[in-house]
mmCIF file of C-alpha atoms in Angstrom:
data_model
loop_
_atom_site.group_PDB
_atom_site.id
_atom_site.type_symbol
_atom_site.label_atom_id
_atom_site.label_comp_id
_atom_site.label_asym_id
_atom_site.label_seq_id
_atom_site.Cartn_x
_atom_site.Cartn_y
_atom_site.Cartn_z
ATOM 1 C CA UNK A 1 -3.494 71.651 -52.701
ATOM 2 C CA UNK A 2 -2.371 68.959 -54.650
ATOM 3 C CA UNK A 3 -3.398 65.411 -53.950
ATOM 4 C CA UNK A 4 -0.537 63.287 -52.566
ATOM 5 C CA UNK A 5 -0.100 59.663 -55.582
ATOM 6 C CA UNK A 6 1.955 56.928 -54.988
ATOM 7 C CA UNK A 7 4.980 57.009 -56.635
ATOM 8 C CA UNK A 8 6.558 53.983 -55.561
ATOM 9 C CA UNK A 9 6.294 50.284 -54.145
ATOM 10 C CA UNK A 10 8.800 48.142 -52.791
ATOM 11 C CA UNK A 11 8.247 44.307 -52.719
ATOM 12 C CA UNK A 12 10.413 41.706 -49.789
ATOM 13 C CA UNK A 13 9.523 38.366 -49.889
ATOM 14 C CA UNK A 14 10.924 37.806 -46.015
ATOM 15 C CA UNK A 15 11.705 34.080 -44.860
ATOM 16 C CA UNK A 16 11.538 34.413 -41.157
ATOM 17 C CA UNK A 17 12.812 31.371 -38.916
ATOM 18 C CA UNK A 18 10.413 30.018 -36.066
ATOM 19 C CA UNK A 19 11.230 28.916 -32.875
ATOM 20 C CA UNK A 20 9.438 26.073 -32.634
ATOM 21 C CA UNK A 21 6.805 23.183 -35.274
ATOM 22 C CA UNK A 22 3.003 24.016 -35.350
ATOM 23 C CA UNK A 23 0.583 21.033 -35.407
ATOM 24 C CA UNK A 24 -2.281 22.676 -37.518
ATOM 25 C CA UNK A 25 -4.992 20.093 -38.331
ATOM 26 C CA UNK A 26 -5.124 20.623 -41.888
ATOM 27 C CA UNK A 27 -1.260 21.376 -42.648
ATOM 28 C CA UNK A 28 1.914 22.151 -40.277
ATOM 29 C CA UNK A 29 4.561 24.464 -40.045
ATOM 30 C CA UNK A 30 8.228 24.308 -38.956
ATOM 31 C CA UNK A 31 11.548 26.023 -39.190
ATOM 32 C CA UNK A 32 10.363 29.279 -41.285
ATOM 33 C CA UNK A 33 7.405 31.413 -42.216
ATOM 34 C CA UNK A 34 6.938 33.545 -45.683
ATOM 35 C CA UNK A 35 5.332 36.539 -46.328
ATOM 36 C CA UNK A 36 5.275 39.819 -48.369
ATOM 37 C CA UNK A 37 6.223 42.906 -47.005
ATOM 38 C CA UNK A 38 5.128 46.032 -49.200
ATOM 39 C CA UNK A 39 6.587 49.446 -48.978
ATOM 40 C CA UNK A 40 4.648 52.103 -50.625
ATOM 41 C CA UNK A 41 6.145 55.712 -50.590
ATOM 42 C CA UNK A 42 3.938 58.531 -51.618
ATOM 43 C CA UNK A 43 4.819 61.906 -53.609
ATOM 44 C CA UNK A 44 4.896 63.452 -50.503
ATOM 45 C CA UNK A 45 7.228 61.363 -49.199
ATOM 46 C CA UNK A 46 5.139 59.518 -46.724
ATOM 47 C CA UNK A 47 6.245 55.435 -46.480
ATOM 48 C CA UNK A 48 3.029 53.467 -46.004
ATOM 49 C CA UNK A 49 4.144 49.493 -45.017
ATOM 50 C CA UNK A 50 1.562 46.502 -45.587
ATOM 51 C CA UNK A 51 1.935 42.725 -45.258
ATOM 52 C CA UNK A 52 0.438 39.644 -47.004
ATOM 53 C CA UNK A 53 0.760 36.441 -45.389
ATOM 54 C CA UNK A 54 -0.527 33.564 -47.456
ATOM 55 C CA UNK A 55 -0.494 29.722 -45.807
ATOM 56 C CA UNK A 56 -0.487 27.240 -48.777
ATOM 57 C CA UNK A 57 -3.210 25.452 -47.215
ATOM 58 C CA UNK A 58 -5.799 28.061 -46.617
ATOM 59 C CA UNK A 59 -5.600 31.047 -48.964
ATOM 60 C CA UNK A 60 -2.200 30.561 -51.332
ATOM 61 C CA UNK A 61 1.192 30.833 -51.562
ATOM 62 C CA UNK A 62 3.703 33.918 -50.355
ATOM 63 C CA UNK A 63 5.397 33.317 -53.713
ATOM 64 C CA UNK A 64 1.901 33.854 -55.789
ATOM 65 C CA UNK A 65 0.640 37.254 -53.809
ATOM 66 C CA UNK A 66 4.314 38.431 -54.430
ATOM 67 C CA UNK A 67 3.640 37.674 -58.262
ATOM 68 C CA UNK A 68 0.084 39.568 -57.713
ATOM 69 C CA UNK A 69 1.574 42.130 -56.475
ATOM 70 C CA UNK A 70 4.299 43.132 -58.311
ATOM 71 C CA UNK A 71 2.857 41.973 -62.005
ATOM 72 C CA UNK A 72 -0.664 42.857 -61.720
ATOM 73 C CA UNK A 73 -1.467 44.838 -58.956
ATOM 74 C CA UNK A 74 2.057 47.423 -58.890
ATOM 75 C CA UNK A 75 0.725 49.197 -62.213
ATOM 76 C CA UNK A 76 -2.504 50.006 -60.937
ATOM 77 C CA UNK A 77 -1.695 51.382 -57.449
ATOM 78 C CA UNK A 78 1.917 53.447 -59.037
ATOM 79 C CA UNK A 79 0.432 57.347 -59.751
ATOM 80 C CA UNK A 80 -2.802 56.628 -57.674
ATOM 81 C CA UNK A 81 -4.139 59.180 -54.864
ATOM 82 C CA UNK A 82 -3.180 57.781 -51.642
ATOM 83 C CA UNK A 83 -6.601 58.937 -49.944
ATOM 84 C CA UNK A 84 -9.012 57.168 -52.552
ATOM 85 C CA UNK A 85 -8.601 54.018 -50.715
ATOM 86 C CA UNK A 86 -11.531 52.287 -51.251
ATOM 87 C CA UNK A 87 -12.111 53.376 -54.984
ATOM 88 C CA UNK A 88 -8.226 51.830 -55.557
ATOM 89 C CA UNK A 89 -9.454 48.639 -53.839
ATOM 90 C CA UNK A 90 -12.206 48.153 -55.885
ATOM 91 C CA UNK A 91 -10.497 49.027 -59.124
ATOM 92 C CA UNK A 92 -7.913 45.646 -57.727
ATOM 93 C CA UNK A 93 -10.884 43.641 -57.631
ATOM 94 C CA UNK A 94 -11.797 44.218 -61.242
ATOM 95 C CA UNK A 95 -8.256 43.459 -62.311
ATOM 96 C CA UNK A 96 -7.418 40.777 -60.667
ATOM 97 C CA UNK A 97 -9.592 37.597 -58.872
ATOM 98 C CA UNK A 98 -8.796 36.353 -55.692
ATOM 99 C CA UNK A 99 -5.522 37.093 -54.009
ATOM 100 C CA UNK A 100 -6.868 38.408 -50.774
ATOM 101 C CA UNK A 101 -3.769 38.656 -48.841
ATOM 102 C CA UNK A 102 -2.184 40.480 -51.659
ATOM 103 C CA UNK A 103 -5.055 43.123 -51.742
ATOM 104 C CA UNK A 104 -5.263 43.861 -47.840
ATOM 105 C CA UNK A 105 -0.913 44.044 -48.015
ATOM 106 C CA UNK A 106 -1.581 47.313 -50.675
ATOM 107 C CA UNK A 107 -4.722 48.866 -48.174
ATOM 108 C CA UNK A 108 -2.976 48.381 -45.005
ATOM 109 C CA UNK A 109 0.288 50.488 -46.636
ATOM 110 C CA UNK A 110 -2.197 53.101 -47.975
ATOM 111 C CA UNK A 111 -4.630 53.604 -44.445
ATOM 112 C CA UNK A 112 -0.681 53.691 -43.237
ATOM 113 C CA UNK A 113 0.187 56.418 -45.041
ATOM 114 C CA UNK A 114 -2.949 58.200 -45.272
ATOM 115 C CA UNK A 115 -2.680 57.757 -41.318
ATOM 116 C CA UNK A 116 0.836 59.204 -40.567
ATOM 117 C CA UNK A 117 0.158 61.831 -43.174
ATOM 118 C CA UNK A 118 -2.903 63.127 -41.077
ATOM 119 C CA UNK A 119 -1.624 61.926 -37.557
ATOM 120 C CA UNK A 120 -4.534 59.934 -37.057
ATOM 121 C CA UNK A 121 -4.249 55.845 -36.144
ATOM 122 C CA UNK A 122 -5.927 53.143 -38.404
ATOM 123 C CA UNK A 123 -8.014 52.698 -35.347
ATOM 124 C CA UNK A 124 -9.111 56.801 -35.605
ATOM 125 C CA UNK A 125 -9.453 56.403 -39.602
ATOM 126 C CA UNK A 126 -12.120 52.938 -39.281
ATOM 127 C CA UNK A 127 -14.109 54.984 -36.858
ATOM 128 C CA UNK A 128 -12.574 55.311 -33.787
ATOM 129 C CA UNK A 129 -11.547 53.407 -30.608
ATOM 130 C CA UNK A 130 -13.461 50.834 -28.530
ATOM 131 C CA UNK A 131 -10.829 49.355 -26.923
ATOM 132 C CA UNK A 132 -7.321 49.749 -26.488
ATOM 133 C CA UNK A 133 -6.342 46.170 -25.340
ATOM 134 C CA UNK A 134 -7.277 42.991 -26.844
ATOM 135 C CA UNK A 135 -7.036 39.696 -24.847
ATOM 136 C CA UNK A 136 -4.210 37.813 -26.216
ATOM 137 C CA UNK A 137 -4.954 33.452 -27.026
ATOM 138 C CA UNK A 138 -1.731 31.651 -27.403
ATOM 139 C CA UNK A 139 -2.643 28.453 -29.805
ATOM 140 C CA UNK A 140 -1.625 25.034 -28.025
ATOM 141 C CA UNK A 141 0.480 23.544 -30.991
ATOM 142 C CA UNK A 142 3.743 22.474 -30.422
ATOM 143 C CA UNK A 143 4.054 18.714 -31.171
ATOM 144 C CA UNK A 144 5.805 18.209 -27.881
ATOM 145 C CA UNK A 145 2.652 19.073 -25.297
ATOM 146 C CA UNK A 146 5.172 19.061 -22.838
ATOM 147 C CA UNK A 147 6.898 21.710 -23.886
ATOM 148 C CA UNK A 148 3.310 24.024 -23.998
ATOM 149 C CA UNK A 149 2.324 23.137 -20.833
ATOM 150 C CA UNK A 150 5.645 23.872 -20.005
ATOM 151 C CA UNK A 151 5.209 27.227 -21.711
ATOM 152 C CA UNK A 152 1.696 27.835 -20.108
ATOM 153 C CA UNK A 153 2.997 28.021 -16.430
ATOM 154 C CA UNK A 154 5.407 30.751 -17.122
ATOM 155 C CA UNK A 155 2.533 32.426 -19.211
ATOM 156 C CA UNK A 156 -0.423 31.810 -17.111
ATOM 157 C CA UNK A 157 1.002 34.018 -13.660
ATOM 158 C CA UNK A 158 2.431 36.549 -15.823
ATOM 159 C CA UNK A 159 -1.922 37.038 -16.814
ATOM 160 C CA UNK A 160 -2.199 34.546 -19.995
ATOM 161 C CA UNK A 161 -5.305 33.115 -19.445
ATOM 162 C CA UNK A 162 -6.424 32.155 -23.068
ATOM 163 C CA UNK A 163 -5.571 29.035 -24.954
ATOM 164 C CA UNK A 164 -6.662 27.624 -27.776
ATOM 165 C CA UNK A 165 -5.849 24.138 -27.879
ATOM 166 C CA UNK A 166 -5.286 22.662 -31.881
ATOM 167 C CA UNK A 167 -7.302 19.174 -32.124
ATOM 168 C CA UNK A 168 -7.603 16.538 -34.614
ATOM 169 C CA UNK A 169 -4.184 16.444 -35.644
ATOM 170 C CA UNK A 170 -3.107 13.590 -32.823
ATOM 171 C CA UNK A 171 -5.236 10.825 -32.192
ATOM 172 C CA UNK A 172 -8.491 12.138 -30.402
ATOM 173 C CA UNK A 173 -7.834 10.211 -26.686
ATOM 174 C CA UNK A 174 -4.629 12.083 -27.089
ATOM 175 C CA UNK A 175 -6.577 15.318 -27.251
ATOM 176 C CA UNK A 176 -8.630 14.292 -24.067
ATOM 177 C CA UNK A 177 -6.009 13.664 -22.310
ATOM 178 C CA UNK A 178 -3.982 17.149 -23.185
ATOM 179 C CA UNK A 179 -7.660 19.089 -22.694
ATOM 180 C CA UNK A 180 -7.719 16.757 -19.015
ATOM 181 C CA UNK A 181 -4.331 17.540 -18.170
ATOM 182 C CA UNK A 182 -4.715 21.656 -18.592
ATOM 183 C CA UNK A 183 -7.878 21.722 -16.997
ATOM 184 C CA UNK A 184 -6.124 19.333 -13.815
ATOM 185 C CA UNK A 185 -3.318 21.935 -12.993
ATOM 186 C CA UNK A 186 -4.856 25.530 -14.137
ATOM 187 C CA UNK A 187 -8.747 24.687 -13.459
ATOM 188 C CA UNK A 188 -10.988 27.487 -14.125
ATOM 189 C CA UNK A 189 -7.969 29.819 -14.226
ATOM 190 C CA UNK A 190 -7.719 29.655 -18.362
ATOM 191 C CA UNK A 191 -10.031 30.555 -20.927
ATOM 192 C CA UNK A 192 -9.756 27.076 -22.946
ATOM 193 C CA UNK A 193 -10.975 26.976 -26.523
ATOM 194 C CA UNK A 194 -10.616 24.034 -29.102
ATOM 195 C CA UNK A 195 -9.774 24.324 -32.824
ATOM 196 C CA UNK A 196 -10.012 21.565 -35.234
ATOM 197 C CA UNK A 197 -8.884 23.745 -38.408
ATOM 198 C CA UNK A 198 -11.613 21.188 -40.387
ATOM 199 C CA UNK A 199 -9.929 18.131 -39.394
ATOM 200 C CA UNK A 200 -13.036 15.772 -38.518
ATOM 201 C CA UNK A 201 -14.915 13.845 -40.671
ATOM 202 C CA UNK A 202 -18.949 14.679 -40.354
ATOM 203 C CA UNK A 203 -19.028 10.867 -39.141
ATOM 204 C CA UNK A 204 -18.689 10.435 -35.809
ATOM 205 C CA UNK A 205 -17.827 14.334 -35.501
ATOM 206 C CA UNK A 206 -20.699 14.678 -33.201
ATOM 207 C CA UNK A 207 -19.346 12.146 -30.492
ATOM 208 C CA UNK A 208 -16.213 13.181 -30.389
ATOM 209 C CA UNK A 209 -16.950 16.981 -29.560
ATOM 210 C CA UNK A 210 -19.173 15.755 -27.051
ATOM 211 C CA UNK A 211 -16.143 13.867 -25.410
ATOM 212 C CA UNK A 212 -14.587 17.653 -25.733
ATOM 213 C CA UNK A 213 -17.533 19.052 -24.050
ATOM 214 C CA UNK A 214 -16.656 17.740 -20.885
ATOM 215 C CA UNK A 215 -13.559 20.590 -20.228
ATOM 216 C CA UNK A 216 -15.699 23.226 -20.962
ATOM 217 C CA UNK A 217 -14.469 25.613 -23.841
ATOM 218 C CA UNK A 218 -15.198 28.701 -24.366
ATOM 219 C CA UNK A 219 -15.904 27.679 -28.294
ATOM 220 C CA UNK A 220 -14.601 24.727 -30.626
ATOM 221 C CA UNK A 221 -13.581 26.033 -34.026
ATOM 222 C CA UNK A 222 -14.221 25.113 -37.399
ATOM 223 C CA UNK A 223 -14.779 21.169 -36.501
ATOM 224 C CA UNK A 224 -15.254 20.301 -39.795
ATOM 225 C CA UNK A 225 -14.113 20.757 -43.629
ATOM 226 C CA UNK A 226 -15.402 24.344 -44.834
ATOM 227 C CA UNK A 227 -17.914 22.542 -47.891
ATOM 228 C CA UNK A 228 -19.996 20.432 -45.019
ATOM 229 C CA UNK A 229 -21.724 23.814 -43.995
ATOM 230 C CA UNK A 230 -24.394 21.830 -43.340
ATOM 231 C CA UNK A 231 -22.614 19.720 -40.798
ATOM 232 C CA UNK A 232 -21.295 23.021 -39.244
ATOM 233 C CA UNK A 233 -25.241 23.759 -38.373
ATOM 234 C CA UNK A 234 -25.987 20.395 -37.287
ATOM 235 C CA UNK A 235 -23.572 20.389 -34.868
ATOM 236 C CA UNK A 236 -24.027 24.043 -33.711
ATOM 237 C CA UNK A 237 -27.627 22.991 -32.913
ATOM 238 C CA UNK A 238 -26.648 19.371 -31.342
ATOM 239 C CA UNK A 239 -23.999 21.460 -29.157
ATOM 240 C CA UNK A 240 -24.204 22.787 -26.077
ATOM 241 C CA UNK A 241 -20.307 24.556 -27.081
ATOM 242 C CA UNK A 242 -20.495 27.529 -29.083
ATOM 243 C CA UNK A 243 -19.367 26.421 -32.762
ATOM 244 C CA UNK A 244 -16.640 29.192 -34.240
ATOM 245 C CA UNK A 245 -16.486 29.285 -37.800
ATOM 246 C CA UNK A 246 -13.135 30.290 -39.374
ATOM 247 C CA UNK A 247 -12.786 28.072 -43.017
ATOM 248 C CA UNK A 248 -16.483 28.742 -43.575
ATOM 249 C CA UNK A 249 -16.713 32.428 -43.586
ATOM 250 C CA UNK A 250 -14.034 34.144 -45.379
ATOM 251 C CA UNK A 251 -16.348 37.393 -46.998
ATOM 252 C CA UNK A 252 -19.787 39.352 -46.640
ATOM 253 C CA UNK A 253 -21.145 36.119 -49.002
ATOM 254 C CA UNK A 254 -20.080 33.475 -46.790
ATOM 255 C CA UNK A 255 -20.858 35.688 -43.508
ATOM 256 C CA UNK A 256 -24.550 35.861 -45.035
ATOM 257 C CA UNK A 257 -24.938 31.888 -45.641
ATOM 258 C CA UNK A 258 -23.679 30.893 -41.968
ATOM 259 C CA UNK A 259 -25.730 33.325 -40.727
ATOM 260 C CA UNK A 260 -28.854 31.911 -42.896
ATOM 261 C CA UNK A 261 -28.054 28.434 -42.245
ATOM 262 C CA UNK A 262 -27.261 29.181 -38.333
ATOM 263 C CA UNK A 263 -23.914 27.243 -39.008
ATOM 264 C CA UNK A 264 -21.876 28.845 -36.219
ATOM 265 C CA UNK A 265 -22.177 31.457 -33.006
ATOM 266 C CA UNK A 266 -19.397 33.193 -33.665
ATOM 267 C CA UNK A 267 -16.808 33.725 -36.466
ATOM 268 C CA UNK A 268 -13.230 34.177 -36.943
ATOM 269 C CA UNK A 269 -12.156 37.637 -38.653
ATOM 270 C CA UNK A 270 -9.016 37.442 -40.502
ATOM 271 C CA UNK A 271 -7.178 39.947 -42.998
ATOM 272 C CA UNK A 272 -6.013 37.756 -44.767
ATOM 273 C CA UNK A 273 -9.236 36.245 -45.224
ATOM 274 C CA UNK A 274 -11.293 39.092 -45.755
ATOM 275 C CA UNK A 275 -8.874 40.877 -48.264
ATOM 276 C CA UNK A 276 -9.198 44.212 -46.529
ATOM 277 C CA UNK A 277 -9.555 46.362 -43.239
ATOM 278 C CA UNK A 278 -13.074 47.442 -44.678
ATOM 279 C CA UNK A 279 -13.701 44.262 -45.673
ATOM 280 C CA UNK A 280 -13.439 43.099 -42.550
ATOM 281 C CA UNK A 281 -15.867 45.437 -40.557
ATOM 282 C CA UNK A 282 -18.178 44.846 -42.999
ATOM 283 C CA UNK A 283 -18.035 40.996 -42.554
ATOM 284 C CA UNK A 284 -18.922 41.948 -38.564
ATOM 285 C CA UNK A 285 -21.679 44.503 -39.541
ATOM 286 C CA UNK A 286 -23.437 41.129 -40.619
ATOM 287 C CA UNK A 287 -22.321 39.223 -37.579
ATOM 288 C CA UNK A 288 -23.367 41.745 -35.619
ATOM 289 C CA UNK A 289 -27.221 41.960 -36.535
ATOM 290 C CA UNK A 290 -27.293 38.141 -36.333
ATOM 291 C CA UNK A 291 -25.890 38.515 -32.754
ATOM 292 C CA UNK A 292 -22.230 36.451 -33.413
ATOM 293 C CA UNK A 293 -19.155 37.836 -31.826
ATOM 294 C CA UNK A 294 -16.179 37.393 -33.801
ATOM 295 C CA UNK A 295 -12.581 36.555 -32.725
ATOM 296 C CA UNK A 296 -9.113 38.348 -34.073
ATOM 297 C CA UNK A 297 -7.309 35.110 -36.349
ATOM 298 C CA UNK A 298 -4.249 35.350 -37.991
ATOM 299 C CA UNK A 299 -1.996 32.902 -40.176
ATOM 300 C CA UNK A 300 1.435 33.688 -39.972
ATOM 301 C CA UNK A 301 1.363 37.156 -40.045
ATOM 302 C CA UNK A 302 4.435 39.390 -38.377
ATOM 303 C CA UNK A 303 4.210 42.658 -36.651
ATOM 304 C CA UNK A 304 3.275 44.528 -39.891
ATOM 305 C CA UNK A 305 -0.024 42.470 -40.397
ATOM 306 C CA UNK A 306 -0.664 42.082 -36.824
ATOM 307 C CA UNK A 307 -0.576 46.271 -35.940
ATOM 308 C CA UNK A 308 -3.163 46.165 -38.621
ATOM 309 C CA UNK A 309 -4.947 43.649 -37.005
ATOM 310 C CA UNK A 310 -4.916 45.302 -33.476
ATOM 311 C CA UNK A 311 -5.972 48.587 -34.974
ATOM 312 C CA UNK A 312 -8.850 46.969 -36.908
ATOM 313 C CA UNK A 313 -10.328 44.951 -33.498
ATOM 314 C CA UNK A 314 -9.776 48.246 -31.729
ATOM 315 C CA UNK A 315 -12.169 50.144 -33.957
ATOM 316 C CA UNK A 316 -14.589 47.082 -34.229
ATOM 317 C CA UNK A 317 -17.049 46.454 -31.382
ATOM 318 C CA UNK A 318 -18.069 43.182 -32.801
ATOM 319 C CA UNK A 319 -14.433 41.222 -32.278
ATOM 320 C CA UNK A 320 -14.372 40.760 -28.330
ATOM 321 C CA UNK A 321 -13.558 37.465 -28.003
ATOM 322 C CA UNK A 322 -9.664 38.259 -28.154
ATOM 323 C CA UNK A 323 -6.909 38.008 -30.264
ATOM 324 C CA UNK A 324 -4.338 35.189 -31.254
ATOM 325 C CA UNK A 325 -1.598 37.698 -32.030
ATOM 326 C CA UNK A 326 1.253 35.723 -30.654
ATOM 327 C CA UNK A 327 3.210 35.028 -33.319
ATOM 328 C CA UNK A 328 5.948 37.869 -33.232
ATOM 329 C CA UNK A 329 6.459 37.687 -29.589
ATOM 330 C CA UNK A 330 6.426 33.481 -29.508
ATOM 331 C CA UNK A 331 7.193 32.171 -32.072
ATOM 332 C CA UNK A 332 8.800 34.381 -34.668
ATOM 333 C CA UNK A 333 12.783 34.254 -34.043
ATOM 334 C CA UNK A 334 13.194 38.233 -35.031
ATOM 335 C CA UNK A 335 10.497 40.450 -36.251
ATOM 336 C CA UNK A 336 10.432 43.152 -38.853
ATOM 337 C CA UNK A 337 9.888 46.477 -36.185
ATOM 338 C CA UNK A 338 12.414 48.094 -34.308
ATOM 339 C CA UNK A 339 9.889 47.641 -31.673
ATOM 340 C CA UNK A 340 7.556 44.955 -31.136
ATOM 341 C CA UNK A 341 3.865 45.373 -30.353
ATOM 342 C CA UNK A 342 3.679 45.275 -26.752
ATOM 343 C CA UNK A 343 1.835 42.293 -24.684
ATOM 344 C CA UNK A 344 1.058 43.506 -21.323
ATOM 345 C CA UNK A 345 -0.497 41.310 -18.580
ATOM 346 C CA UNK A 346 -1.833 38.844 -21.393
ATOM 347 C CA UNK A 347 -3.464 41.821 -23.300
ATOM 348 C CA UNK A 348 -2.186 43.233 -26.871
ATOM 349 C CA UNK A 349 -1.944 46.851 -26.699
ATOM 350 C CA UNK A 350 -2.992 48.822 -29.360
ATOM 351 C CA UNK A 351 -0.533 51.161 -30.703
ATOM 352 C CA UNK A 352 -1.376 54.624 -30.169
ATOM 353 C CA UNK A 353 0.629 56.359 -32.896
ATOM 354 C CA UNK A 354 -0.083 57.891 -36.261
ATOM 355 C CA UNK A 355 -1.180 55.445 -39.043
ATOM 356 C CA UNK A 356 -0.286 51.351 -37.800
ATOM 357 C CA UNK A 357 1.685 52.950 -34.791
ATOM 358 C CA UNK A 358 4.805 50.977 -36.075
ATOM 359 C CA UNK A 359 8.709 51.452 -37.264
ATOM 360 C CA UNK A 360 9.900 48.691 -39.698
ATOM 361 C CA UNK A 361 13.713 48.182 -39.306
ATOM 362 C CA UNK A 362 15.234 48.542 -42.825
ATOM 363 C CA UNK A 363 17.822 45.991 -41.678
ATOM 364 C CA UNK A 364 16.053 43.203 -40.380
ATOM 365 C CA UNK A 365 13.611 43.493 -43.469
ATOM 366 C CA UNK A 366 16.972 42.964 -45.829
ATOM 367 C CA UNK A 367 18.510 40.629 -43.440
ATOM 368 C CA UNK A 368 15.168 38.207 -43.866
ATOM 369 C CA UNK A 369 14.668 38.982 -47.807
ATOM 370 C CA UNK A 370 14.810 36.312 -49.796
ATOM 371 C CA UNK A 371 13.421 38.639 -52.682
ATOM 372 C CA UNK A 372 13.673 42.164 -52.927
ATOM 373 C CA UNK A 373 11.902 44.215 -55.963
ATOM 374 C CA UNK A 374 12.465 47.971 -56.591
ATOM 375 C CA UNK A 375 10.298 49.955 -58.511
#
């Protein structure tokens, strides 16, 4: 039987409008989002889709894992066997440094095809089910509070329960009083977590979560800038709040050093991060023996990269802390699917069919490309 290679890639740089600004801590976003879309076909005729979602102020740029891709990365993966996924992935890391997002874009396409080829799920080809809903956290960021809190009670009856609230970007009695004012009308009802995307200082860092303290979340994320890993295990000792780390733990390296230092309880997993589904669940093997749960992050990812990220949580014990997969149902204006990844009862459900368990609509991905390469 011979082998099925890929015989070729398509490249979409998409510019997707938002409905509403996104108060980050350590950069903001407003009117659009970029990303890569990659469409690998097979010589069997299977179409494999991936995405790489850069931010500028955490990993890179869209336009620099499009150049990646289709300059350095295109030649090696054209005429390669679909199935030798992990040999292909390391051959990309020889060739090329760095460019993550670019890297997991080209595996997620290939477990996709290798997926709908054998009619097994992601999920089914990283080992198999655990779950097969993942508690959704919708990230409290709008610069008008109003308008989220407005936002949280139609959310919050409908089953909603997790926020994360994003601090350090407004003045911190500001903060208090948002943090006072959910706690006031939903109580003990939400799941409230804080995330200061590195925005504090070490000075004074310690005072100021302790103000925090006082509304009891569930964890306070990356407080600090990802070099003061020191700091981060400071204040994970000094807290009674479990201390996520998200800046400071991007691969099996930097999982190693928080866990040696004891710079966080629990860590953010993110694709884009880790460069890679396997990646990934190897970043929360070492979690795992050092007893840290991890939480399901995203940038700006659509429904492409976020299928990939339900699939991976729902095949890794480790990540049970939820998801904050809310972008293509909240905040994106149109998605890429014919069919968006369903949110039931403030739960993501996994999709059950072969490979991501997605259909990309050829038209919306042309009626968002801004670039479109053919090859």
């Amino acid at each position: 039987m011979t082998e099925a290679t890929v015989e070729r890639i398509r490249l979409f740089l998409i510019e997707s409008p938002i409905k509403m600004a996104r108060l980050q801590g350590v950069g903001n976003v407003k009117g659009t989002v970029k990303r890569v879309l990659i469409e690998l076909t097979s010589s069997d005729g299977v179409i494999g889709w991936g995405e790489a979602a850069p931010w500028e102020v955490f990993t890179g740029t869209p336009e620099a894992a499009f150049s990646a891709l289709d300059i350095y990365l295109r030649p090696i993966v054209l005429g390669k066997p679909v199935r030798r996924i992990r040999a292909l992935m390391a051959e990309l890391d020889r060739v090329l440094v760095g460019h993550a997002e670019a890297k997991v874009g080209i595996e997620m396409a290939l477990l996709d095809s290798v997926g709908k080829a054998s009619g097994l799920s992601v999920a089914d080809l990283l080992g198999g089910r655990v779950r097969d809903t993942i508690p959704l956290s919708f990230s409290i960021a709008d610069p008008d509070f109003s308008a989220d809190l407005e936002r949280m009670r139609k959310m919050v009856p409908e089953g909603n329960v997790i926020y994360k609230v994003k601090t350090g970007v407004k003045p911190h009695r500001e903060d208090l009083d948002h943090l006072e004012a959910i706690r006031k009308e939903f109580g003990e009802k939400v799941d409230l977590r804080v995330d200061y995307n590195q925005a504090l200082a070490p000075f004074g860092a310690i005072k100021m979560l302790r103000d925090v303290e006082q509304f009891a979340p569930t964890f306070i994320e990356q407080p600090v800038p990802r070099k003061f890993l020191d700091v981060m295990a400071q204040l994970t000792a000094a807290l009674e709040t479990p201390v996520l780390a998200d800046e400071s733990c991007f691969d099996r390296r930097d999982m190693m050093e928080v866990v040696r230092r004891e710079a966080a309880d629990a860590v953010s997993i993110k694709l884009m991060k880790a460069g890679g589904l396997f990646e990934a669940q190897a970043i929360m093997a070492i979690a795992d023996i050092a007893g840290l749960p991890g939480y399901g992050g995203t940038l700006w990812e659509g429904g492409i990269g976020l299928a990939a990220g339900t699939q991976l949580i729902a095949a890794t014990p480790g990540i049970s802390l939820g998801c904050e997969f809310y972008m293509p149902h909240h905040v994106l204006t149109e998605d890429v699917l014919e069919e968006r990844v369903a949110n039931r009862a403030g739960h993501v459900v996994v999709p059950d069919g072969p490979g991501l368990g997605i259909r990309v609509s050829e038209a919306s991905v042309r009626a968002n490309a801004r670039v479109i390469v053919e090859a």
